mmCIF file of C-alpha atoms in Angstrom:
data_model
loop_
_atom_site.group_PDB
_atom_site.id
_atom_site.type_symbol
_atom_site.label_atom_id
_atom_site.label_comp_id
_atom_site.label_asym_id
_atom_site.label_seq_id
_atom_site.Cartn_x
_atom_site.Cartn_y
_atom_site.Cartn_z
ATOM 1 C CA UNK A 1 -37.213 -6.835 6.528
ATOM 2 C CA UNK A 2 -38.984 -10.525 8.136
ATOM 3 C CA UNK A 3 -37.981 -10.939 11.788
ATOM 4 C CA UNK A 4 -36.747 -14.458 10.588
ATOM 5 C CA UNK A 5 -33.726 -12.299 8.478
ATOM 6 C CA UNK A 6 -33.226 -9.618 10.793
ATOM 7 C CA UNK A 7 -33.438 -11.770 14.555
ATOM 8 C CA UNK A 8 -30.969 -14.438 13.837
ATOM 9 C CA UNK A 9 -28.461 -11.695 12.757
ATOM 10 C CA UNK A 10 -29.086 -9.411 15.913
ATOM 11 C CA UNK A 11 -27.980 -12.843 17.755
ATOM 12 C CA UNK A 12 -25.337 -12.892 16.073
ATOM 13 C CA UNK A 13 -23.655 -9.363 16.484
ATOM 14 C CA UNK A 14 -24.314 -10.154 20.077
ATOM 15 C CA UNK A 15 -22.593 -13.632 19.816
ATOM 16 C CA UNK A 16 -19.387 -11.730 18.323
ATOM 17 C CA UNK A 17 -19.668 -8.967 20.849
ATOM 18 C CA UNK A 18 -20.404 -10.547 24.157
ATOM 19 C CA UNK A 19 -18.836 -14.405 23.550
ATOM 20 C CA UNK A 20 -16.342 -13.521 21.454
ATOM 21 C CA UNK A 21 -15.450 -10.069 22.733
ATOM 22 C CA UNK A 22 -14.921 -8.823 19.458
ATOM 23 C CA UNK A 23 -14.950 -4.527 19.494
ATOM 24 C CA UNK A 24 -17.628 -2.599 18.568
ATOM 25 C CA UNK A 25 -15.509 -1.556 15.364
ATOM 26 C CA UNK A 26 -15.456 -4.815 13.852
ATOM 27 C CA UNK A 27 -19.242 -6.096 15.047
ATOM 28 C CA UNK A 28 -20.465 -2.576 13.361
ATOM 29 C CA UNK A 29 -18.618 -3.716 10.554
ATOM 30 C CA UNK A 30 -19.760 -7.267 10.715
ATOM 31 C CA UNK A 31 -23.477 -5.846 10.852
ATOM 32 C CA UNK A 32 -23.378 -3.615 8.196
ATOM 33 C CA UNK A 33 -22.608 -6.363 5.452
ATOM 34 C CA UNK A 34 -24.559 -8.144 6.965
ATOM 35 C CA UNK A 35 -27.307 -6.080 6.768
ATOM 36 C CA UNK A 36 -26.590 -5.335 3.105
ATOM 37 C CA UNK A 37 -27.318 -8.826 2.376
ATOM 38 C CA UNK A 38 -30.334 -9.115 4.414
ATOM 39 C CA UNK A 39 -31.884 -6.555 2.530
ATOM 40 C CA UNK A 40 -30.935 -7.854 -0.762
ATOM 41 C CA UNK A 41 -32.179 -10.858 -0.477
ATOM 42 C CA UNK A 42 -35.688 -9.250 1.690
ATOM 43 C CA UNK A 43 -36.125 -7.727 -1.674
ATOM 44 C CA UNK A 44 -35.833 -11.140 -3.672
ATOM 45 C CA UNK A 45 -38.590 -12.240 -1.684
ATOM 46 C CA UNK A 46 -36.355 -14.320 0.829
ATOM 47 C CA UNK A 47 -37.896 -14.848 4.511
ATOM 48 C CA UNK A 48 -35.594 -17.300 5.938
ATOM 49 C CA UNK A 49 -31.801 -17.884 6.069
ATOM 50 C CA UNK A 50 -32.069 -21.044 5.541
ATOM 51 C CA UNK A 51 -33.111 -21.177 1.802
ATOM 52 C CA UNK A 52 -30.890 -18.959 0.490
ATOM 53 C CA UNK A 53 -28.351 -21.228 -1.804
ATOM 54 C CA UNK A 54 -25.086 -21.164 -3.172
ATOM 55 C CA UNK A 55 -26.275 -20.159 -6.879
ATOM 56 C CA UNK A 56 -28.399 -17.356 -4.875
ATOM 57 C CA UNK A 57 -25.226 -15.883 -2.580
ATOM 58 C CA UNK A 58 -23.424 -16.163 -6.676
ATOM 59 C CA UNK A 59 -26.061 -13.778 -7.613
ATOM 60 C CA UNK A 60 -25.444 -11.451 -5.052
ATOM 61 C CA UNK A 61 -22.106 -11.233 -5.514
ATOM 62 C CA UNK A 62 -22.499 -10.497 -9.170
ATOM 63 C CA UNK A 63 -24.793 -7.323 -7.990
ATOM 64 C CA UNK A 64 -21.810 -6.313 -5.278
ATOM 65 C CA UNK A 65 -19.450 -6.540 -8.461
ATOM 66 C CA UNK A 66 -21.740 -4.784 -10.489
ATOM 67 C CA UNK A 67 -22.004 -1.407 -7.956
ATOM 68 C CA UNK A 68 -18.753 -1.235 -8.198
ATOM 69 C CA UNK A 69 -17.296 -2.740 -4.888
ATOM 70 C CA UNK A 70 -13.703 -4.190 -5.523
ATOM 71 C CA UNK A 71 -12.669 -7.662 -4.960
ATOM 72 C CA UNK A 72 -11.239 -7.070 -1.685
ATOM 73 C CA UNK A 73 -14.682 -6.007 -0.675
ATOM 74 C CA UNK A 74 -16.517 -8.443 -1.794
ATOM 75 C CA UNK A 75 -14.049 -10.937 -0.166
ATOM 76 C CA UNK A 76 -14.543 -9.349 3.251
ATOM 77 C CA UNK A 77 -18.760 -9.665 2.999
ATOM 78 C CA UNK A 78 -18.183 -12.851 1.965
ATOM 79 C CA UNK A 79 -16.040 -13.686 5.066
ATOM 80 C CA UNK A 80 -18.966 -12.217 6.804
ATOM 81 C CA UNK A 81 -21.285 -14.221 5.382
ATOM 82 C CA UNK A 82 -19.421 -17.557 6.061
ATOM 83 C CA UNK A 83 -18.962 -16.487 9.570
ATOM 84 C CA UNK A 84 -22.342 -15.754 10.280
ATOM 85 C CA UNK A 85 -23.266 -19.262 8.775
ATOM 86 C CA UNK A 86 -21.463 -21.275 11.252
ATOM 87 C CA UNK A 87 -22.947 -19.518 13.507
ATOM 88 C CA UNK A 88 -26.915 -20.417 12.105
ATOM 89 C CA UNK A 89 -25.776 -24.072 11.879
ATOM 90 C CA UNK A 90 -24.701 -23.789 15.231
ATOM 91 C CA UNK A 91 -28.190 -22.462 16.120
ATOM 92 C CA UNK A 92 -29.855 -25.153 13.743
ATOM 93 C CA UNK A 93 -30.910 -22.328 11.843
ATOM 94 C CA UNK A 94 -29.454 -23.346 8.779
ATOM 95 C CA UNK A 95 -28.536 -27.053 6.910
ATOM 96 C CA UNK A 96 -25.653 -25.900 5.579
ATOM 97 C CA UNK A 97 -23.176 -22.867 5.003
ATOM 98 C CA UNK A 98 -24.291 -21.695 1.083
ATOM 99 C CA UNK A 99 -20.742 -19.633 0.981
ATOM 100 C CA UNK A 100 -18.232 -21.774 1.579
ATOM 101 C CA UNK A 101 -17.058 -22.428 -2.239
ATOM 102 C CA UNK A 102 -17.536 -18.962 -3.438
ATOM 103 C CA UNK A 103 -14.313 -16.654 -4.088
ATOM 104 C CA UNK A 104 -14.728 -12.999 -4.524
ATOM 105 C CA UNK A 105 -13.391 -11.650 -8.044
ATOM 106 C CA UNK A 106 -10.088 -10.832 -8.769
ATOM 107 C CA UNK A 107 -9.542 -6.780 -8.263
ATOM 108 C CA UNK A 108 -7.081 -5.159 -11.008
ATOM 109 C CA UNK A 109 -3.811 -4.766 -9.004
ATOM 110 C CA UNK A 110 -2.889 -1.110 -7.832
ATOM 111 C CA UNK A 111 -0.086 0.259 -8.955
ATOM 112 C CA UNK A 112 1.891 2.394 -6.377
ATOM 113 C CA UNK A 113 2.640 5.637 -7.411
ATOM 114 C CA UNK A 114 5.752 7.401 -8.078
ATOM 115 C CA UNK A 115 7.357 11.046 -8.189
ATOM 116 C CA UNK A 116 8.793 12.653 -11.018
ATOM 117 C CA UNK A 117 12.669 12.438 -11.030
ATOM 118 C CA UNK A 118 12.802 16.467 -12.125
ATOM 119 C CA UNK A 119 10.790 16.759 -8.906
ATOM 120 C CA UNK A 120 12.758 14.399 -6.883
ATOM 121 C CA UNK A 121 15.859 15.997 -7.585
ATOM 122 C CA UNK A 122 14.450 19.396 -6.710
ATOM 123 C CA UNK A 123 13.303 18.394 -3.353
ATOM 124 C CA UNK A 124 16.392 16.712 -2.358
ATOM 125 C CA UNK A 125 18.421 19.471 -3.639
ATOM 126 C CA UNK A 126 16.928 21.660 -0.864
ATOM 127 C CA UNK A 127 19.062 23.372 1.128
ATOM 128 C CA UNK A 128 18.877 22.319 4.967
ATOM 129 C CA UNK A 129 17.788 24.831 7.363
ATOM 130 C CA UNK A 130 18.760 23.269 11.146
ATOM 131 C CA UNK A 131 20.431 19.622 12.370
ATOM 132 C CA UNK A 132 17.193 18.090 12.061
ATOM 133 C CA UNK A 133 17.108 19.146 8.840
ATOM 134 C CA UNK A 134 20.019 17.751 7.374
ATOM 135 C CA UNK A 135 18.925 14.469 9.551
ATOM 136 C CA UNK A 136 16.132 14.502 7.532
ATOM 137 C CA UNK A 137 17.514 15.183 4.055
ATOM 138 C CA UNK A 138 19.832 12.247 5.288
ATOM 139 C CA UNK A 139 16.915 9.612 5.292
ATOM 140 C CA UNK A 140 15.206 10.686 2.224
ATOM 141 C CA UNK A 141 18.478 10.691 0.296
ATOM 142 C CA UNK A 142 19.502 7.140 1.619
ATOM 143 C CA UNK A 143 16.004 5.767 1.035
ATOM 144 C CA UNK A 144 15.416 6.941 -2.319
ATOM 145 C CA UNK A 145 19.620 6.301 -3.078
ATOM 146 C CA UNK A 146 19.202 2.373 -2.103
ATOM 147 C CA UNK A 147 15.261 1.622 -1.991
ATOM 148 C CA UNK A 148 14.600 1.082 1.112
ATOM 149 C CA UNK A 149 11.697 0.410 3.601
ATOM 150 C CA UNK A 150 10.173 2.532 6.722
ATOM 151 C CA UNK A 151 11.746 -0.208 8.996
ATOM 152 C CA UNK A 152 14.774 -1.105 6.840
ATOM 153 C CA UNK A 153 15.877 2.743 7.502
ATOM 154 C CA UNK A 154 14.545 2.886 11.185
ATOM 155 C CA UNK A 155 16.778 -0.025 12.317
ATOM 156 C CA UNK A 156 20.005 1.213 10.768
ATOM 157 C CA UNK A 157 22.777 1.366 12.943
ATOM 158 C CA UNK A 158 26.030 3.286 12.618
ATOM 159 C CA UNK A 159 28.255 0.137 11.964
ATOM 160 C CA UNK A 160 25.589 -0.766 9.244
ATOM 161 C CA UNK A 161 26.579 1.980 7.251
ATOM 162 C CA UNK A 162 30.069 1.707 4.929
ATOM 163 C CA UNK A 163 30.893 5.290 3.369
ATOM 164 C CA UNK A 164 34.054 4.327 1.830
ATOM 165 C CA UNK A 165 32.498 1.373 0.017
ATOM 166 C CA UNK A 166 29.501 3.185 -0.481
ATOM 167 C CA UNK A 167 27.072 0.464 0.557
ATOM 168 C CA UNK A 168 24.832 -0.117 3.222
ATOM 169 C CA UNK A 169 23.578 -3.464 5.408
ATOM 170 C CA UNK A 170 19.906 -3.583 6.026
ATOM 171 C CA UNK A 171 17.678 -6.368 7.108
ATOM 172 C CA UNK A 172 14.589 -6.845 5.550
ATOM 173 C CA UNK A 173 11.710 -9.148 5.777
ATOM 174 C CA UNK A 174 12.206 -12.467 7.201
ATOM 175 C CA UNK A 175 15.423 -11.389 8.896
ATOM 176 C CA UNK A 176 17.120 -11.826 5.339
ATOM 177 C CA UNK A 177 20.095 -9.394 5.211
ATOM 178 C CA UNK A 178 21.282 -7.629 1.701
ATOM 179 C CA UNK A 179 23.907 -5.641 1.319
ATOM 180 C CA UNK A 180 22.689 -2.156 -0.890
ATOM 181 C CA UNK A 181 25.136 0.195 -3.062
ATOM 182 C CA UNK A 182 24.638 3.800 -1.509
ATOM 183 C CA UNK A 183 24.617 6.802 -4.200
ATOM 184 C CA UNK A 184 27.003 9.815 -4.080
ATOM 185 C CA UNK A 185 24.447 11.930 -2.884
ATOM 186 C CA UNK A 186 23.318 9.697 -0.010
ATOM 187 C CA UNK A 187 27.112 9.542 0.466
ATOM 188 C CA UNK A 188 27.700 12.953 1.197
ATOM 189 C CA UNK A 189 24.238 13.925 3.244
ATOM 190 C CA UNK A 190 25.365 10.747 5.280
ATOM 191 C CA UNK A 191 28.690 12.534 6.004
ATOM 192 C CA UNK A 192 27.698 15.853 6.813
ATOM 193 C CA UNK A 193 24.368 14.200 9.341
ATOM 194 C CA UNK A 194 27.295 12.262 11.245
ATOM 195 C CA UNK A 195 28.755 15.439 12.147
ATOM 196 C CA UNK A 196 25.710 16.545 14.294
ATOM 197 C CA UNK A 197 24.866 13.422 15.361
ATOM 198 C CA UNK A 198 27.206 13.393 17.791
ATOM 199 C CA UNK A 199 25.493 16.332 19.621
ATOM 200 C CA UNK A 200 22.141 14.814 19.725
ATOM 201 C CA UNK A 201 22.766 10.932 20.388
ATOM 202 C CA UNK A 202 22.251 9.913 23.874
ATOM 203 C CA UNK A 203 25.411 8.077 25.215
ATOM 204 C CA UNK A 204 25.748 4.649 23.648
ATOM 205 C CA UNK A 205 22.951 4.814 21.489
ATOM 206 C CA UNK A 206 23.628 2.940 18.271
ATOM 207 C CA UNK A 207 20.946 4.063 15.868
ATOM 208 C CA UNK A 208 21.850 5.794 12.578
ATOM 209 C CA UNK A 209 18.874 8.198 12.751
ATOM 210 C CA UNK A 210 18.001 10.031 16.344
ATOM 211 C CA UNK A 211 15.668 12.152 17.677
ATOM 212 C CA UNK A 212 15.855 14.950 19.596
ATOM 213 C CA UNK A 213 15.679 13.142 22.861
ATOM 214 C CA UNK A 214 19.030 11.032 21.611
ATOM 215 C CA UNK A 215 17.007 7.865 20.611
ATOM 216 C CA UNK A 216 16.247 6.288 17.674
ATOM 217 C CA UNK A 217 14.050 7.571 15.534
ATOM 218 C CA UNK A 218 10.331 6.230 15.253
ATOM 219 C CA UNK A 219 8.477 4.863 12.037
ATOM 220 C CA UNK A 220 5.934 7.622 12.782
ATOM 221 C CA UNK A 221 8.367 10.346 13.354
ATOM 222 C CA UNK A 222 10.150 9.470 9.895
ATOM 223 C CA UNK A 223 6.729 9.685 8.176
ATOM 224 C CA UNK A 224 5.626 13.200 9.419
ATOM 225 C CA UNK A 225 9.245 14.409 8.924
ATOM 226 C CA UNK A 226 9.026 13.528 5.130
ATOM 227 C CA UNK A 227 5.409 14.862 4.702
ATOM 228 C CA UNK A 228 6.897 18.157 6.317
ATOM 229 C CA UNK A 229 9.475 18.258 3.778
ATOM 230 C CA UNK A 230 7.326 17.790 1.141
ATOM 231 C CA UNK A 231 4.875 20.718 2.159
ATOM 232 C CA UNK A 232 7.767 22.832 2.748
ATOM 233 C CA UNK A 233 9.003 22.158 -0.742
ATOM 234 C CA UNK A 234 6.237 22.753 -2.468
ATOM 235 C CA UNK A 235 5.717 19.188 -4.035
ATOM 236 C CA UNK A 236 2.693 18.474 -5.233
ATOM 237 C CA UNK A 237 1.913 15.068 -4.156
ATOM 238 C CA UNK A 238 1.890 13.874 -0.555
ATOM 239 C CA UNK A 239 5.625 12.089 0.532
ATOM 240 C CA UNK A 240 5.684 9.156 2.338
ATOM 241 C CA UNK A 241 8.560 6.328 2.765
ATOM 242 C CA UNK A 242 6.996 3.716 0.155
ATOM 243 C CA UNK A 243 6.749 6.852 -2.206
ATOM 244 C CA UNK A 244 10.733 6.693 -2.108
ATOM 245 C CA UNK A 245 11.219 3.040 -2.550
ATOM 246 C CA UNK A 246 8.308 3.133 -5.216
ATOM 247 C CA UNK A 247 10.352 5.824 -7.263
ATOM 248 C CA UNK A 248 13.580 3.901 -7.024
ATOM 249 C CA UNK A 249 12.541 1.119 -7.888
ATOM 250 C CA UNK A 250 10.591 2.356 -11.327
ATOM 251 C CA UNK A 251 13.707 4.731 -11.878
ATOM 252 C CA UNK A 252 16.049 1.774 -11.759
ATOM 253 C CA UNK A 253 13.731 -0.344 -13.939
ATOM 254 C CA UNK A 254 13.164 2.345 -16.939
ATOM 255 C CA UNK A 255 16.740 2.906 -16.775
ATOM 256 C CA UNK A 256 18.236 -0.551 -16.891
ATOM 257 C CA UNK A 257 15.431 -2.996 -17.721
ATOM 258 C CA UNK A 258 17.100 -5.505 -15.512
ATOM 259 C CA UNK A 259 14.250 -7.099 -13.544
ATOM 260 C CA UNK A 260 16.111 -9.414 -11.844
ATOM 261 C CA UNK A 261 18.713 -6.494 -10.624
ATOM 262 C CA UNK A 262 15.703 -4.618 -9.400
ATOM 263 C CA UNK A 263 14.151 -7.705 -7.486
ATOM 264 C CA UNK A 264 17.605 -7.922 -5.265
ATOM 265 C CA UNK A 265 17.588 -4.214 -4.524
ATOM 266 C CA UNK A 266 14.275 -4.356 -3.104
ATOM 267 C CA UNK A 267 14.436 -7.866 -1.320
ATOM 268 C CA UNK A 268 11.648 -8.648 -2.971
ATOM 269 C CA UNK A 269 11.463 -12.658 -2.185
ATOM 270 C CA UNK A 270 9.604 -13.480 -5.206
ATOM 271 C CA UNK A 271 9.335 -11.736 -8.522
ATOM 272 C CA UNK A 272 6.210 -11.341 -9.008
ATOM 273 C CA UNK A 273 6.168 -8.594 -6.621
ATOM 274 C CA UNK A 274 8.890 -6.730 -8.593
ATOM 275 C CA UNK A 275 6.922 -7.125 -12.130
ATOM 276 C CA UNK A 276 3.497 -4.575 -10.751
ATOM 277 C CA UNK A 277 6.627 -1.736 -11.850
ATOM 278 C CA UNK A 278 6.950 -3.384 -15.327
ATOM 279 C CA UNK A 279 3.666 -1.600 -15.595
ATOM 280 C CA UNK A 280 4.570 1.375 -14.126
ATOM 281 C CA UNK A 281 7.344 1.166 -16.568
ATOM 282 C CA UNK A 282 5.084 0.504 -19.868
ATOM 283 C CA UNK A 283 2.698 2.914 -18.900
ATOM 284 C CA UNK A 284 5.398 5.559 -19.055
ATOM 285 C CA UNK A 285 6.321 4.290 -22.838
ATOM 286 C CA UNK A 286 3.072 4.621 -23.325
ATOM 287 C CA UNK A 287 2.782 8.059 -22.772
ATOM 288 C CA UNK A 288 6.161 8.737 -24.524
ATOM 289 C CA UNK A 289 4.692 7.088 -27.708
ATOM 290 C CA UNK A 290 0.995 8.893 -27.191
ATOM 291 C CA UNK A 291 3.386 11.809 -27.229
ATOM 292 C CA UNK A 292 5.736 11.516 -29.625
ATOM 293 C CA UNK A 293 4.898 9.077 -32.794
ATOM 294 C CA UNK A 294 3.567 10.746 -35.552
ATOM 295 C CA UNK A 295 0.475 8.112 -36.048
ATOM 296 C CA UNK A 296 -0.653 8.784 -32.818
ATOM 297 C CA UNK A 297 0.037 12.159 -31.496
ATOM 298 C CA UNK A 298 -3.770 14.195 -31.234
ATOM 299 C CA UNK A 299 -4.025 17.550 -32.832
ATOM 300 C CA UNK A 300 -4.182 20.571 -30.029
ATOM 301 C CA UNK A 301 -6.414 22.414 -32.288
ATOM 302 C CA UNK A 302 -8.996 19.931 -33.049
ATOM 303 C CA UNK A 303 -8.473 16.985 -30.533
ATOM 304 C CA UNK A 304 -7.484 14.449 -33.684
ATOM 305 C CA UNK A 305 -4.898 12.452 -34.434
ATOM 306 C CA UNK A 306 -2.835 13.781 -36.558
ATOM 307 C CA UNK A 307 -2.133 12.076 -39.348
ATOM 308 C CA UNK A 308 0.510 14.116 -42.398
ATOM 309 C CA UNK A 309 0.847 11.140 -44.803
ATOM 310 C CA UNK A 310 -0.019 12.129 -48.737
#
């Protein structure tokens, strides 16, 4: 690689680490972009920084695109590359920064994944073994029962909870508060944690969920709790909290079809976010109708569709 591609960019990583006191996590990760570019364009015959163009950074993100590196990839050399820009026209290296305009390409959007509801309902049938236990069973019931978040379940408190109504107040995102119907399940695992609460809970504490010190629970002690359960139980996918919310929230959707209804259980602000488990949803029709209609079931035998029409 020329000194003239590989020198200004050594300033650089310096600039971010010694001006702008950046760690050596995200100069490493500035440098190996970075670097990915140099090369690229040191083997399109480029010597200088300063003639590489718009139409030429264009190309180079059509060869990121085309190695397979997703949008949100691209986007971040990209950044890189902008960054490192303002630093050659500070320099007088360069005339002008070639990667201002360009946007990375869209990446398909992931779709979070669910559990089973056979498998569900096996795990949280499990019988408790110790007050932590049913503690735990507790959460897992009330998150999957009314959809919520890590922190929407952390920061419950005991007035927050309503068993005779069944419903629960949380506050989500923005400090908006919604008021959640709480299953018969949740209910009853709700009743019988509040009777060993009171042995654990330091004096005055208000939280819901404690530990075993008496204070509420953490985010990360929730998490490990749930992926305990789920290794104890055999499941066969890792648990987490989103996991839970994920799973109510397809459950409720292939059972009702109500969107909207969905979108206010999860305090989703917008609905957009609620419609990635409309796909969730059709991809489960999907595989009802790959398995069930005559016209497009595939024969066992000989990997065909079947097809028994005269």
């Amino acid at each position: 690689m020329p000194h003239e591609l590989s020198g200004p960019l050594t300033d650089f990583i310096r600039h971010l680490a010694s001006e702008k006191r950046h760690s050596p996590r995200t100069c490493d990760s500035y440098q190996r972009d970075l670097l990915r570019l140099a090369s690229w364009l040191s083997l399109c015959g480029f010597t200088a920084w300063q003639r590489v163009t718009n139409h030429d950074l264009r190309r180079y993100v059509a060869t990121l695109s085309r190695e397979g590196l997703s949008g949100r990839s691209i986007a971040r050399h990209l950044s890189a590359t902008r960054r490192f820009y303002q630093f050659l026209l500070r320099e007088k290296l360069a005339s002008d920064n070639p990667a201002l305009d360009i946007r990375a390409p869209k990446s398909g959007r992931r779709l979070p994944r669910v559990a089973d509801v056979d498998q569900l309902n096996q795990l949280l049938d499990g019988q408790p073994d110790d007050p932590l236990e049913v503690r735990d069973l507790c959460m897992f019931e009330l998150m999957y029962s009314s959809g919520l978040r890590l922190a929407e379940l952390a920061s419950l408190d005991l007035d927050t909870v309503d068993l005779r109504g069944g419903e629960v107040r949380v506050l989500g995102k923005g400090g908006k508060e919604r008021l959640l119907p709480v299953g018969r399940k949740a209910i009853a695992a709700i009743q019988q944690w509040l009777r060993h609460r009171a042995a654990l809970a330091n004096d005055g504490e208000s939280a819901l969920f404690v530990s075993q010190r008496g204070e509420r629970l953490s985010h990360r002690s929730i998490q490990a709790r749930l992926s305990r359960w789920g290794i104890s139980r055999g499941a066969d996918q890792k648990l987490h909290p989103h996991l839970l919310r994920h799973s109510f929230a397809s459950h409720m959707l292939e059972s009702s079809g109500d969107l909207r209804a969905v979108q206010e259980l999860l305090g989703h602000a917008d609905i957009a976010t609620t419609q990635v488990y409309t796909h969730l949803d059709f991809q489960h029709l999907a595989r009802v109708y790959d398995q069930s209609h005559p016209r497009a079931r595939r024969d066992k035998y000989h990997g065909k569709t079947s097809d028994k029409s005269t």
